[in-house]
mmCIF file of C-alpha atoms and ligand atoms in Angstrom:
data_model
loop_
_atom_site.group_PDB
_atom_site.id
_atom_site.type_symbol
_atom_site.label_atom_id
_atom_site.label_comp_id
_atom_site.label_asym_id
_atom_site.label_seq_id
_atom_site.Cartn_x
_atom_site.Cartn_y
_atom_site.Cartn_z
ATOM 1 C CA MET A 1 -0.019 -0.033 0.041
ATOM 2 C CA GLU A 2 1.505 3.336 -1.032
ATOM 3 C CA GLU A 3 0.421 6.862 -0.686
ATOM 4 C CA SER A 4 1.497 10.206 -1.909
ATOM 5 C CA LEU A 5 3.644 12.319 0.311
ATOM 6 C CA THR A 6 1.235 15.192 0.211
ATOM 7 C CA LYS A 7 -0.669 14.027 3.310
ATOM 8 C CA THR A 8 0.286 15.752 6.491
ATOM 9 C CA THR A 9 2.439 13.550 8.726
ATOM 10 C CA SER A 10 1.011 14.925 11.970
ATOM 11 C CA PHE A 11 -2.388 13.578 10.925
ATOM 12 C CA LEU A 12 -1.029 10.194 9.996
ATOM 13 C CA ARG A 13 -0.695 7.492 12.635
ATOM 14 C CA THR A 14 2.562 5.811 12.761
ATOM 15 C CA VAL A 15 0.970 2.685 14.051
ATOM 16 C CA GLU A 16 -2.640 1.649 14.312
ATOM 17 C CA TRP A 17 -5.034 -1.270 14.677
ATOM 18 C CA LYS A 18 -7.344 -1.812 11.673
ATOM 19 C CA ASP A 19 -9.537 -4.846 10.935
ATOM 20 C CA ASN A 20 -7.635 -7.116 13.353
ATOM 21 C CA LYS A 21 -4.315 -6.191 11.842
ATOM 22 C CA VAL A 22 -1.475 -3.884 12.760
ATOM 23 C CA VAL A 23 -0.825 -1.219 10.194
ATOM 24 C CA MET A 24 2.357 0.889 10.387
ATOM 25 C CA ILE A 25 4.378 3.261 8.336
ATOM 26 C CA ASP A 26 7.578 1.483 7.153
ATOM 27 C CA GLN A 27 10.085 4.026 8.408
ATOM 28 C CA THR A 28 13.002 2.354 6.616
ATOM 29 C CA LYS A 29 11.465 3.710 3.328
ATOM 30 C CA LEU A 30 11.288 7.339 4.466
ATOM 31 C CA PRO A 31 11.882 10.010 3.172
ATOM 32 C CA ASN A 32 11.557 8.661 -0.321
ATOM 33 C CA GLU A 33 8.375 6.707 -0.094
ATOM 34 C CA LEU A 34 5.424 6.678 2.406
ATOM 35 C CA VAL A 35 4.673 2.989 2.522
ATOM 36 C CA PHE A 36 2.304 1.274 4.953
ATOM 37 C CA VAL A 37 2.823 -2.335 6.011
ATOM 38 C CA GLU A 38 0.157 -4.646 7.507
ATOM 39 C CA TYR A 39 0.814 -7.503 9.876
ATOM 40 C CA ASP A 40 -1.419 -10.274 11.252
ATOM 41 C CA ASP A 41 1.346 -12.154 13.120
ATOM 42 C CA TYR A 42 3.135 -10.940 16.223
ATOM 43 C CA ASN A 43 6.369 -12.382 14.862
ATOM 44 C CA GLN A 44 6.155 -9.867 11.989
ATOM 45 C CA VAL A 45 5.756 -7.057 14.528
ATOM 46 C CA ALA A 46 8.794 -8.308 16.425
ATOM 47 C CA ASP A 47 10.723 -8.195 13.130
ATOM 48 C CA ALA A 48 9.467 -4.774 12.397
ATOM 49 C CA ILE A 49 10.698 -3.491 15.835
ATOM 50 C CA ARG A 50 14.086 -5.208 15.338
ATOM 51 C CA THR A 51 14.662 -3.854 11.790
ATOM 52 C CA LEU A 52 13.475 -0.285 12.598
ATOM 53 C CA VAL A 53 10.421 -0.444 10.399
ATOM 54 C CA VAL A 54 8.907 1.036 13.613
ATOM 55 C CA ARG A 55 11.179 2.727 16.084
ATOM 56 C CA GLY A 56 11.043 5.482 18.791
ATOM 57 C CA ALA A 57 10.317 4.564 22.402
ATOM 58 C CA PRO A 58 6.521 5.205 22.618
ATOM 59 C CA ALA A 59 5.936 3.805 19.099
ATOM 60 C CA ILE A 60 7.591 0.533 19.947
ATOM 61 C CA GLY A 61 5.686 0.374 23.301
ATOM 62 C CA VAL A 62 2.360 0.569 21.417
ATOM 63 C CA SER A 63 3.665 -1.784 18.671
ATOM 64 C CA GLY A 64 4.478 -4.359 21.356
ATOM 65 C CA ALA A 65 0.966 -4.075 22.807
ATOM 66 C CA PHE A 66 -0.596 -4.527 19.315
ATOM 67 C CA GLY A 67 1.790 -7.559 18.949
ATOM 68 C CA LEU A 68 0.081 -9.111 21.918
ATOM 69 C CA ALA A 69 -3.268 -8.172 20.458
ATOM 70 C CA LEU A 70 -2.325 -10.195 17.363
ATOM 71 C CA ALA A 71 -1.081 -13.065 19.645
ATOM 72 C CA VAL A 72 -4.524 -13.369 21.376
ATOM 73 C CA LEU A 73 -6.131 -13.699 17.880
ATOM 74 C CA GLN A 74 -3.435 -16.232 16.743
ATOM 75 C CA SER A 75 -3.918 -18.422 19.670
ATOM 76 C CA LYS A 76 -6.339 -21.305 18.963
ATOM 77 C CA THR A 77 -6.596 -22.431 22.600
ATOM 78 C CA THR A 78 -9.900 -22.713 24.483
ATOM 79 C CA THR A 79 -8.470 -22.332 28.012
ATOM 80 C CA LYS A 80 -7.443 -19.214 29.854
ATOM 81 C CA ASP A 81 -4.199 -20.826 31.274
ATOM 82 C CA ARG A 82 -3.081 -21.878 27.785
ATOM 83 C CA LEU A 83 -3.915 -18.444 26.339
ATOM 84 C CA ILE A 84 -1.842 -16.747 29.053
ATOM 85 C CA SER A 85 1.062 -19.063 28.344
ATOM 86 C CA ASP A 86 0.809 -18.374 24.581
ATOM 87 C CA LEU A 87 0.857 -14.644 25.450
ATOM 88 C CA GLU A 88 3.907 -15.113 27.664
ATOM 89 C CA ILE A 89 5.770 -16.685 24.666
ATOM 90 C CA ALA A 90 4.783 -13.774 22.412
ATOM 91 C CA LYS A 91 5.648 -11.286 25.089
ATOM 92 C CA GLN A 92 9.167 -12.690 25.376
ATOM 93 C CA ILE A 93 9.797 -12.633 21.586
ATOM 94 C CA LEU A 94 8.612 -9.035 21.392
ATOM 95 C CA PHE A 95 10.557 -7.997 24.487
ATOM 96 C CA GLU A 96 13.802 -9.384 23.149
ATOM 97 C CA THR A 97 13.736 -7.210 19.981
ATOM 98 C CA ARG A 98 15.238 -4.033 21.535
ATOM 99 C CA PRO A 99 16.661 -3.692 25.082
ATOM 100 C CA THR A 100 17.023 0.002 25.897
ATOM 101 C CA ALA A 101 13.642 1.783 25.479
ATOM 102 C CA ILE A 102 11.642 0.919 28.587
ATOM 103 C CA ASN A 103 8.332 1.753 26.840
ATOM 104 C CA LEU A 104 8.446 -1.663 25.146
ATOM 105 C CA ALA A 105 8.512 -3.569 28.485
ATOM 106 C CA TRP A 106 5.998 -1.123 29.936
ATOM 107 C CA GLY A 107 3.590 -1.693 27.008
ATOM 108 C CA LEU A 108 3.876 -5.473 27.212
ATOM 109 C CA ASP A 109 3.520 -5.557 31.060
ATOM 110 C CA GLN A 110 0.368 -3.368 30.853
ATOM 111 C CA ILE A 111 -1.250 -5.748 28.380
ATOM 112 C CA MET A 112 -0.224 -8.913 30.237
ATOM 113 C CA ASN A 113 -1.732 -7.556 33.479
ATOM 114 C CA ILE A 114 -5.006 -6.765 31.685
ATOM 115 C CA ALA A 115 -4.931 -10.260 30.029
ATOM 116 C CA LYS A 116 -4.595 -11.960 33.400
ATOM 117 C CA SER A 117 -7.592 -10.105 34.767
ATOM 118 C CA GLY A 118 -9.920 -11.752 32.304
ATOM 119 C CA ASP A 119 -11.917 -14.906 33.152
ATOM 120 C CA THR A 120 -12.544 -16.506 29.790
ATOM 121 C CA VAL A 121 -10.680 -16.759 26.501
ATOM 122 C CA GLU A 122 -13.237 -14.568 24.693
ATOM 123 C CA GLN A 123 -13.115 -11.964 27.485
ATOM 124 C CA ILE A 124 -9.276 -11.876 27.444
ATOM 125 C CA LYS A 125 -9.272 -11.344 23.666
ATOM 126 C CA GLU A 126 -11.665 -8.421 23.914
ATOM 127 C CA LEU A 127 -9.835 -6.894 26.885
ATOM 128 C CA VAL A 128 -6.348 -7.138 25.252
ATOM 129 C CA ILE A 129 -7.430 -5.664 21.909
ATOM 130 C CA ASN A 130 -9.334 -2.836 23.519
ATOM 131 C CA ALA A 131 -6.458 -2.044 25.920
ATOM 132 C CA ALA A 132 -3.902 -1.950 23.090
ATOM 133 C CA LYS A 133 -6.122 0.427 21.044
ATOM 134 C CA LYS A 134 -6.636 2.646 24.129
ATOM 135 C CA MET A 135 -2.866 2.723 24.717
ATOM 136 C CA ALA A 136 -2.402 4.057 21.192
ATOM 137 C CA ASP A 137 -5.150 6.691 21.651
ATOM 138 C CA ASP A 138 -3.757 7.723 25.064
ATOM 139 C CA ASP A 139 -0.263 8.219 23.560
ATOM 140 C CA ILE A 140 -1.524 10.995 21.339
ATOM 141 C CA GLU A 141 -3.384 12.717 24.161
ATOM 142 C CA ILE A 142 -0.379 12.447 26.457
ATOM 143 C CA ASN A 143 1.831 13.974 23.789
ATOM 144 C CA LYS A 144 -0.535 16.902 23.312
ATOM 145 C CA THR A 145 -0.670 17.510 27.102
ATOM 146 C CA MET A 146 3.109 17.267 27.372
ATOM 147 C CA GLY A 147 3.445 19.623 24.406
ATOM 148 C CA LYS A 148 1.311 22.324 26.050
ATOM 149 C CA ILE A 149 3.186 21.969 29.353
ATOM 150 C CA GLY A 150 6.596 22.151 27.668
ATOM 151 C CA SER A 151 5.624 25.037 25.246
ATOM 152 C CA ILE A 152 5.897 27.624 28.106
ATOM 153 C CA LEU A 153 9.660 27.019 28.239
ATOM 154 C CA PHE A 154 10.089 28.260 24.606
ATOM 155 C CA ASP A 155 9.981 31.876 23.408
ATOM 156 C CA ASN A 156 8.891 33.605 20.243
ATOM 157 C CA ASN A 157 11.623 33.357 17.569
ATOM 158 C CA ASP A 158 13.582 30.583 19.314
ATOM 159 C CA THR A 159 15.777 28.358 17.159
ATOM 160 C CA ILE A 160 15.564 24.929 18.718
ATOM 161 C CA MET A 161 18.024 22.131 18.059
ATOM 162 C CA THR A 162 16.756 18.499 18.191
ATOM 163 C CA HIS A 163 18.502 15.107 17.744
ATOM 164 C CA CYS A 164 17.266 11.832 16.327
ATOM 165 C CA ASN A 165 13.479 11.717 15.806
ATOM 166 C CA ALA A 166 11.213 12.287 18.791
ATOM 167 C CA GLY A 167 8.287 13.254 16.622
ATOM 168 C CA ALA A 168 5.020 11.869 15.307
ATOM 169 C CA LEU A 169 7.047 9.052 13.756
ATOM 170 C CA ALA A 170 8.488 8.009 17.141
ATOM 171 C CA THR A 171 5.074 7.855 18.729
ATOM 172 C CA VAL A 172 1.563 7.095 17.568
ATOM 173 C CA ALA A 173 1.185 10.719 16.449
ATOM 174 C CA TYR A 174 2.233 14.313 17.436
ATOM 175 C CA GLY A 175 5.528 13.395 19.161
ATOM 176 C CA THR A 176 7.299 14.085 22.453
ATOM 177 C CA ALA A 177 10.121 16.598 21.768
ATOM 178 C CA LEU A 178 8.594 17.579 18.455
ATOM 179 C CA GLY A 179 5.245 17.605 20.166
ATOM 180 C CA VAL A 180 6.561 20.365 22.407
ATOM 181 C CA ILE A 181 7.749 22.201 19.289
ATOM 182 C CA ARG A 182 4.359 21.705 17.612
ATOM 183 C CA ALA A 183 2.542 23.014 20.698
ATOM 184 C CA THR A 184 4.862 25.991 20.886
ATOM 185 C CA ARG A 185 3.886 26.878 17.272
ATOM 186 C CA GLU A 186 0.218 26.240 18.082
ATOM 187 C CA SER A 187 0.452 28.764 20.899
ATOM 188 C CA GLY A 188 1.252 31.413 18.340
ATOM 189 C CA LYS A 189 5.103 31.557 18.708
ATOM 190 C CA LYS A 190 7.420 31.360 15.766
ATOM 191 C CA VAL A 191 10.163 28.769 15.998
ATOM 192 C CA LYS A 192 12.893 27.559 13.755
ATOM 193 C CA ILE A 193 14.411 24.076 14.099
ATOM 194 C CA ILE A 194 17.897 22.696 13.602
ATOM 195 C CA ALA A 195 17.844 18.881 13.135
ATOM 196 C CA THR A 196 20.931 16.855 13.404
ATOM 197 C CA GLU A 197 21.485 14.181 10.833
ATOM 198 C CA THR A 198 21.865 11.474 13.512
ATOM 199 C CA ARG A 199 24.318 9.036 12.057
ATOM 200 C CA PRO A 200 24.485 6.131 11.620
ATOM 201 C CA VAL A 201 20.788 5.457 10.903
ATOM 202 C CA GLN A 202 19.892 9.061 10.152
ATOM 203 C CA GLN A 203 16.652 9.359 11.974
ATOM 204 C CA GLY A 204 17.302 13.186 11.921
ATOM 205 C CA SER A 205 17.625 13.583 8.211
ATOM 206 C CA ARG A 206 15.316 10.785 7.078
ATOM 207 C CA LEU A 207 12.588 11.261 9.646
ATOM 208 C CA THR A 208 12.717 14.590 11.605
ATOM 209 C CA ALA A 209 13.634 16.718 8.590
ATOM 210 C CA PHE A 210 10.950 14.905 6.500
ATOM 211 C CA GLU A 211 8.266 15.218 9.296
ATOM 212 C CA LEU A 212 8.979 18.961 10.104
ATOM 213 C CA LYS A 213 9.341 20.062 6.516
ATOM 214 C CA HIS A 214 6.225 18.239 5.540
ATOM 215 C CA ASP A 215 4.346 20.009 8.352
ATOM 216 C CA GLY A 216 5.535 23.393 7.247
ATOM 217 C CA PHE A 217 8.208 24.098 9.858
ATOM 218 C CA ASP A 218 11.308 26.119 9.123
ATOM 219 C CA VAL A 219 13.845 23.347 9.575
ATOM 220 C CA SER A 220 17.561 23.207 8.804
ATOM 221 C CA LEU A 221 19.553 20.017 8.638
ATOM 222 C CA ILE A 222 23.059 19.831 9.943
ATOM 223 C CA PRO A 223 25.646 17.042 10.125
ATOM 224 C CA ASP A 224 26.188 15.783 13.646
ATOM 225 C CA THR A 225 29.691 17.258 13.504
ATOM 226 C CA ALA A 226 28.230 20.843 13.184
ATOM 227 C CA VAL A 227 26.633 20.952 16.616
ATOM 228 C CA GLY A 228 29.552 22.716 18.166
ATOM 229 C CA TYR A 229 29.820 25.186 15.230
ATOM 230 C CA SER A 230 26.054 25.979 15.464
ATOM 231 C CA MET A 231 26.152 26.643 19.152
ATOM 232 C CA ALA A 232 29.461 28.620 19.115
ATOM 233 C CA ASN A 233 28.022 30.847 16.371
ATOM 234 C CA GLY A 234 24.822 31.668 18.235
ATOM 235 C CA LEU A 235 22.573 29.685 15.959
ATOM 236 C CA VAL A 236 20.827 27.765 18.774
ATOM 237 C CA ASP A 237 18.616 29.132 21.569
ATOM 238 C CA LYS A 238 17.497 25.862 23.106
ATOM 239 C CA VAL A 239 17.828 22.117 22.693
ATOM 240 C CA ILE A 240 15.032 19.516 23.107
ATOM 241 C CA VAL A 241 15.308 15.775 22.754
ATOM 242 C CA GLY A 242 13.116 12.721 23.616
ATOM 243 C CA ALA A 243 14.216 9.746 25.725
ATOM 244 C CA ASP A 244 14.219 5.978 25.567
ATOM 245 C CA ARG A 245 14.513 5.519 29.288
ATOM 246 C CA ILE A 246 14.916 7.899 32.248
ATOM 247 C CA VAL A 247 16.016 6.438 35.653
ATOM 248 C CA LYS A 248 15.079 7.848 39.010
ATOM 249 C CA THR A 249 18.270 9.812 39.302
ATOM 250 C CA GLY A 250 17.474 11.745 36.108
ATOM 251 C CA HIS A 251 20.008 9.991 33.873
ATOM 252 C CA VAL A 252 18.522 10.067 30.401
ATOM 253 C CA PHE A 253 19.125 7.277 27.845
ATOM 254 C CA ASN A 254 18.547 8.592 24.321
ATOM 255 C CA LYS A 255 19.954 8.274 20.805
ATOM 256 C CA ILE A 256 23.735 8.048 20.510
ATOM 257 C CA GLY A 257 25.181 11.511 20.287
ATOM 258 C CA THR A 258 22.700 13.095 22.795
ATOM 259 C CA TYR A 259 25.384 13.231 25.522
ATOM 260 C CA GLN A 260 27.829 15.219 23.449
ATOM 261 C CA ILE A 261 25.099 17.679 22.439
ATOM 262 C CA ALA A 262 24.233 18.151 26.131
ATOM 263 C CA ILE A 263 27.882 18.816 27.020
ATOM 264 C CA MET A 264 28.205 21.359 24.257
ATOM 265 C CA ALA A 265 24.894 23.037 25.327
ATOM 266 C CA LYS A 266 26.343 23.334 28.834
ATOM 267 C CA GLN A 267 29.550 24.821 27.495
ATOM 268 C CA HIS A 268 27.538 27.473 25.597
ATOM 269 C CA GLU A 269 24.960 27.978 28.361
ATOM 270 C CA ILE A 270 22.111 26.819 26.142
ATOM 271 C CA PRO A 271 19.110 25.209 27.967
ATOM 272 C CA PHE A 272 18.932 21.429 27.319
ATOM 273 C CA TYR A 273 15.419 19.957 27.682
ATOM 274 C CA VAL A 274 14.159 16.411 27.549
ATOM 275 C CA ALA A 275 10.448 15.510 26.850
ATOM 276 C CA ALA A 276 9.202 12.107 27.736
ATOM 277 C CA PRO A 277 5.940 10.544 29.095
ATOM 278 C CA LEU A 278 5.926 8.799 32.499
ATOM 279 C CA SER A 279 5.945 5.458 30.595
ATOM 280 C CA THR A 280 9.573 6.190 29.616
ATOM 281 C CA PHE A 281 10.662 6.319 33.316
ATOM 282 C CA ASP A 282 12.273 3.347 34.977
ATOM 283 C CA MET A 283 12.043 3.829 38.702
ATOM 284 C CA LYS A 284 13.630 0.523 39.588
ATOM 285 C CA SER A 285 16.988 0.260 37.690
ATOM 286 C CA ASP A 286 20.246 2.075 38.292
ATOM 287 C CA ALA A 287 21.753 3.786 35.219
ATOM 288 C CA LYS A 288 24.708 1.311 35.253
ATOM 289 C CA ASP A 289 22.352 -1.690 34.978
ATOM 290 C CA VAL A 290 20.535 -0.647 31.786
ATOM 291 C CA ILE A 291 21.550 -2.350 28.639
ATOM 292 C CA ILE A 292 22.697 -0.087 25.804
ATOM 293 C CA GLU A 293 21.757 -1.788 22.488
ATOM 294 C CA MET A 294 24.740 -2.478 20.260
ATOM 295 C CA ARG A 295 23.740 -2.625 16.590
ATOM 296 C CA LYS A 296 25.391 -4.129 13.570
ATOM 297 C CA GLY A 297 28.548 -2.682 12.130
ATOM 298 C CA SER A 298 27.147 -2.344 8.648
ATOM 299 C CA GLU A 299 25.114 0.667 9.857
ATOM 300 C CA VAL A 300 28.465 2.420 10.276
ATOM 301 C CA THR A 301 30.475 1.004 7.440
ATOM 302 C CA GLY A 302 28.047 2.226 4.829
ATOM 303 C CA ILE A 303 25.367 4.770 4.043
ATOM 304 C CA GLY A 304 22.392 3.000 2.571
ATOM 305 C CA ASP A 305 23.896 0.499 0.077
ATOM 306 C CA LYS A 306 27.067 2.481 -0.363
ATOM 307 C CA LYS A 307 30.133 1.190 1.380
ATOM 308 C CA THR A 308 32.108 3.964 3.119
ATOM 309 C CA ALA A 309 34.689 1.984 5.155
ATOM 310 C CA PRO A 310 37.254 -0.745 4.411
ATOM 311 C CA ASP A 311 36.262 -4.352 4.515
ATOM 312 C CA GLY A 312 36.905 -6.134 7.834
ATOM 313 C CA ILE A 313 37.120 -2.860 9.931
ATOM 314 C CA ASN A 314 36.189 -3.175 13.614
ATOM 315 C CA VAL A 315 33.100 -1.170 14.464
ATOM 316 C CA ILE A 316 31.675 -0.012 17.821
ATOM 317 C CA ASN A 317 28.007 0.938 17.231
ATOM 318 C CA PRO A 318 26.116 1.726 20.389
ATOM 319 C CA ALA A 319 22.524 2.947 19.584
ATOM 320 C CA PHE A 320 22.106 5.003 22.762
ATOM 321 C CA ASP A 321 24.146 6.989 25.321
ATOM 322 C CA ILE A 322 23.489 8.356 28.800
ATOM 323 C CA THR A 323 23.174 12.065 29.553
ATOM 324 C CA PRO A 324 23.750 12.761 33.269
ATOM 325 C CA PRO A 325 21.235 14.933 35.225
ATOM 326 C CA GLU A 326 23.678 17.811 35.724
ATOM 327 C CA LEU A 327 23.534 18.548 31.944
ATOM 328 C CA ILE A 328 19.717 18.652 31.845
ATOM 329 C CA SER A 329 17.861 21.949 32.439
ATOM 330 C CA ALA A 330 14.431 20.271 32.840
ATOM 331 C CA ILE A 331 12.488 17.101 32.018
ATOM 332 C CA ILE A 332 9.013 17.762 30.491
ATOM 333 C CA THR A 333 6.276 15.176 31.129
ATOM 334 C CA GLU A 334 2.482 14.980 30.864
ATOM 335 C CA LYS A 335 2.292 15.517 34.587
ATOM 336 C CA GLY A 336 4.510 18.614 34.761
ATOM 337 C CA VAL A 337 8.142 19.721 34.420
ATOM 338 C CA ALA A 338 10.815 18.208 36.649
ATOM 339 C CA LYS A 339 13.793 20.319 37.544
ATOM 340 C CA PRO A 340 16.947 19.522 39.483
ATOM 341 C CA PRO A 341 17.377 17.855 41.853
ATOM 342 C CA TYR A 342 15.739 15.122 39.820
ATOM 343 C CA GLU A 343 15.608 12.453 42.340
ATOM 344 C CA LYS A 344 13.112 14.577 44.307
ATOM 345 C CA SER A 345 11.255 16.124 41.409
ATOM 346 C CA ILE A 346 10.793 12.872 39.474
ATOM 347 C CA LYS A 347 9.464 11.144 42.612
ATOM 348 C CA LYS A 348 6.979 13.997 43.044
ATOM 349 C CA LEU A 349 5.660 13.482 39.431
ATOM 350 C CA PHE A 350 4.870 9.926 40.228
ATOM 351 C CA GLU A 351 3.280 10.733 43.583
ATOM 352 C CA ALA A 352 0.976 13.138 41.786
ATOM 353 C CA ASN A 353 0.015 10.465 39.327
HETATM 354 O O1 MRU B 1 16.860 3.783 17.480
HETATM 355 P P1 MRU B 1 15.569 4.580 17.619
HETATM 356 O O2 MRU B 1 15.271 5.315 16.329
HETATM 357 O O3 MRU B 1 14.419 3.812 18.070
HETATM 358 O O4 MRU B 1 15.902 5.738 18.700
HETATM 359 C C1 MRU B 1 14.901 6.649 19.022
HETATM 360 C C2 MRU B 1 15.376 7.681 19.920
HETATM 361 O O5 MRU B 1 16.423 7.682 20.510
HETATM 362 C C3 MRU B 1 14.326 8.729 20.291
HETATM 363 O O6 MRU B 1 15.005 9.941 20.582
HETATM 364 C C4 MRU B 1 13.601 8.305 21.549
HETATM 365 O O7 MRU B 1 12.991 7.072 21.361
HETATM 366 C C5 MRU B 1 12.553 9.253 21.898
HETATM 367 S S1 MRU B 1 11.143 9.005 20.924
HETATM 368 C C6 MRU B 1 9.822 9.977 21.340
#
């Protein structure tokens, strides 16, 4: 299924449930083609998460939930116990696709708990499908609320740098960091955006630049190596990024390269903001215990199909890094803005929940 690129991305859903199937935008094809893929097997959803057909923390959380919704339909059992054990198998396969973004585990756990609360096979099927659909709808509302809350931190005529893609394409719609930028524009302020390319997978140039340009934003693309230049030359007023996981101390796991942008922002006294829903917080783990996903070397030794490094070269390709709390000016959530000291302010957000 293919569509023209004239449709507004912000009104497209990155992932949705339609006629007992999961439909998602194939993000590996962007920005050249807007292609939708349809899945009726949770193993296909697991593959899609693994291969970045769908990516971004909230989007993979909801995709995992829809994976379990497919699993209830795929199971042919007539007993509750057997259905729950089929779901546990599916959950494990979906969970093992990507280790760093906590939203995936969060989404899977939410659905498993709901499944276990059902009494009959038919009831569980209905509960699981409805809960996954609600999770997707809630994601959009949460992003809009977070956007409004975060927009007060931005001024008219700000130029805002962002990294990776924390937009509509990383969520069900609207976005987290880009949701704050959208809400700032909706509040009547003018903003310009600088998007980093985000090597090696280029979520910045392929997805953020596409999404923002498509929605009529004034966006400029820079290579990752021009972050220091842009800041030193007064081109950046504020930075905002999303997150894959935030632990209780305020350490933020996000796309590789976020840490060096935060350090440069500190050096140039530029506010560095993070926008993420409460489902991205991991209140149990210590930063040192979180697994940073290491991806295949071919992402670094080539750009698309073009080889850009010698055969046999060793590659280190971490997908995420950790930005420590002392580099972060504020963390924007749907429940309010957390400011340092984060241990205290994050706890307060959860208590208010
Ligand atoms: O490897 P990806 O593309 O899944 O990484 C995505 C990011 O790092 C995003 O910044 C993060 O998930 C926030 S999304 C709202």
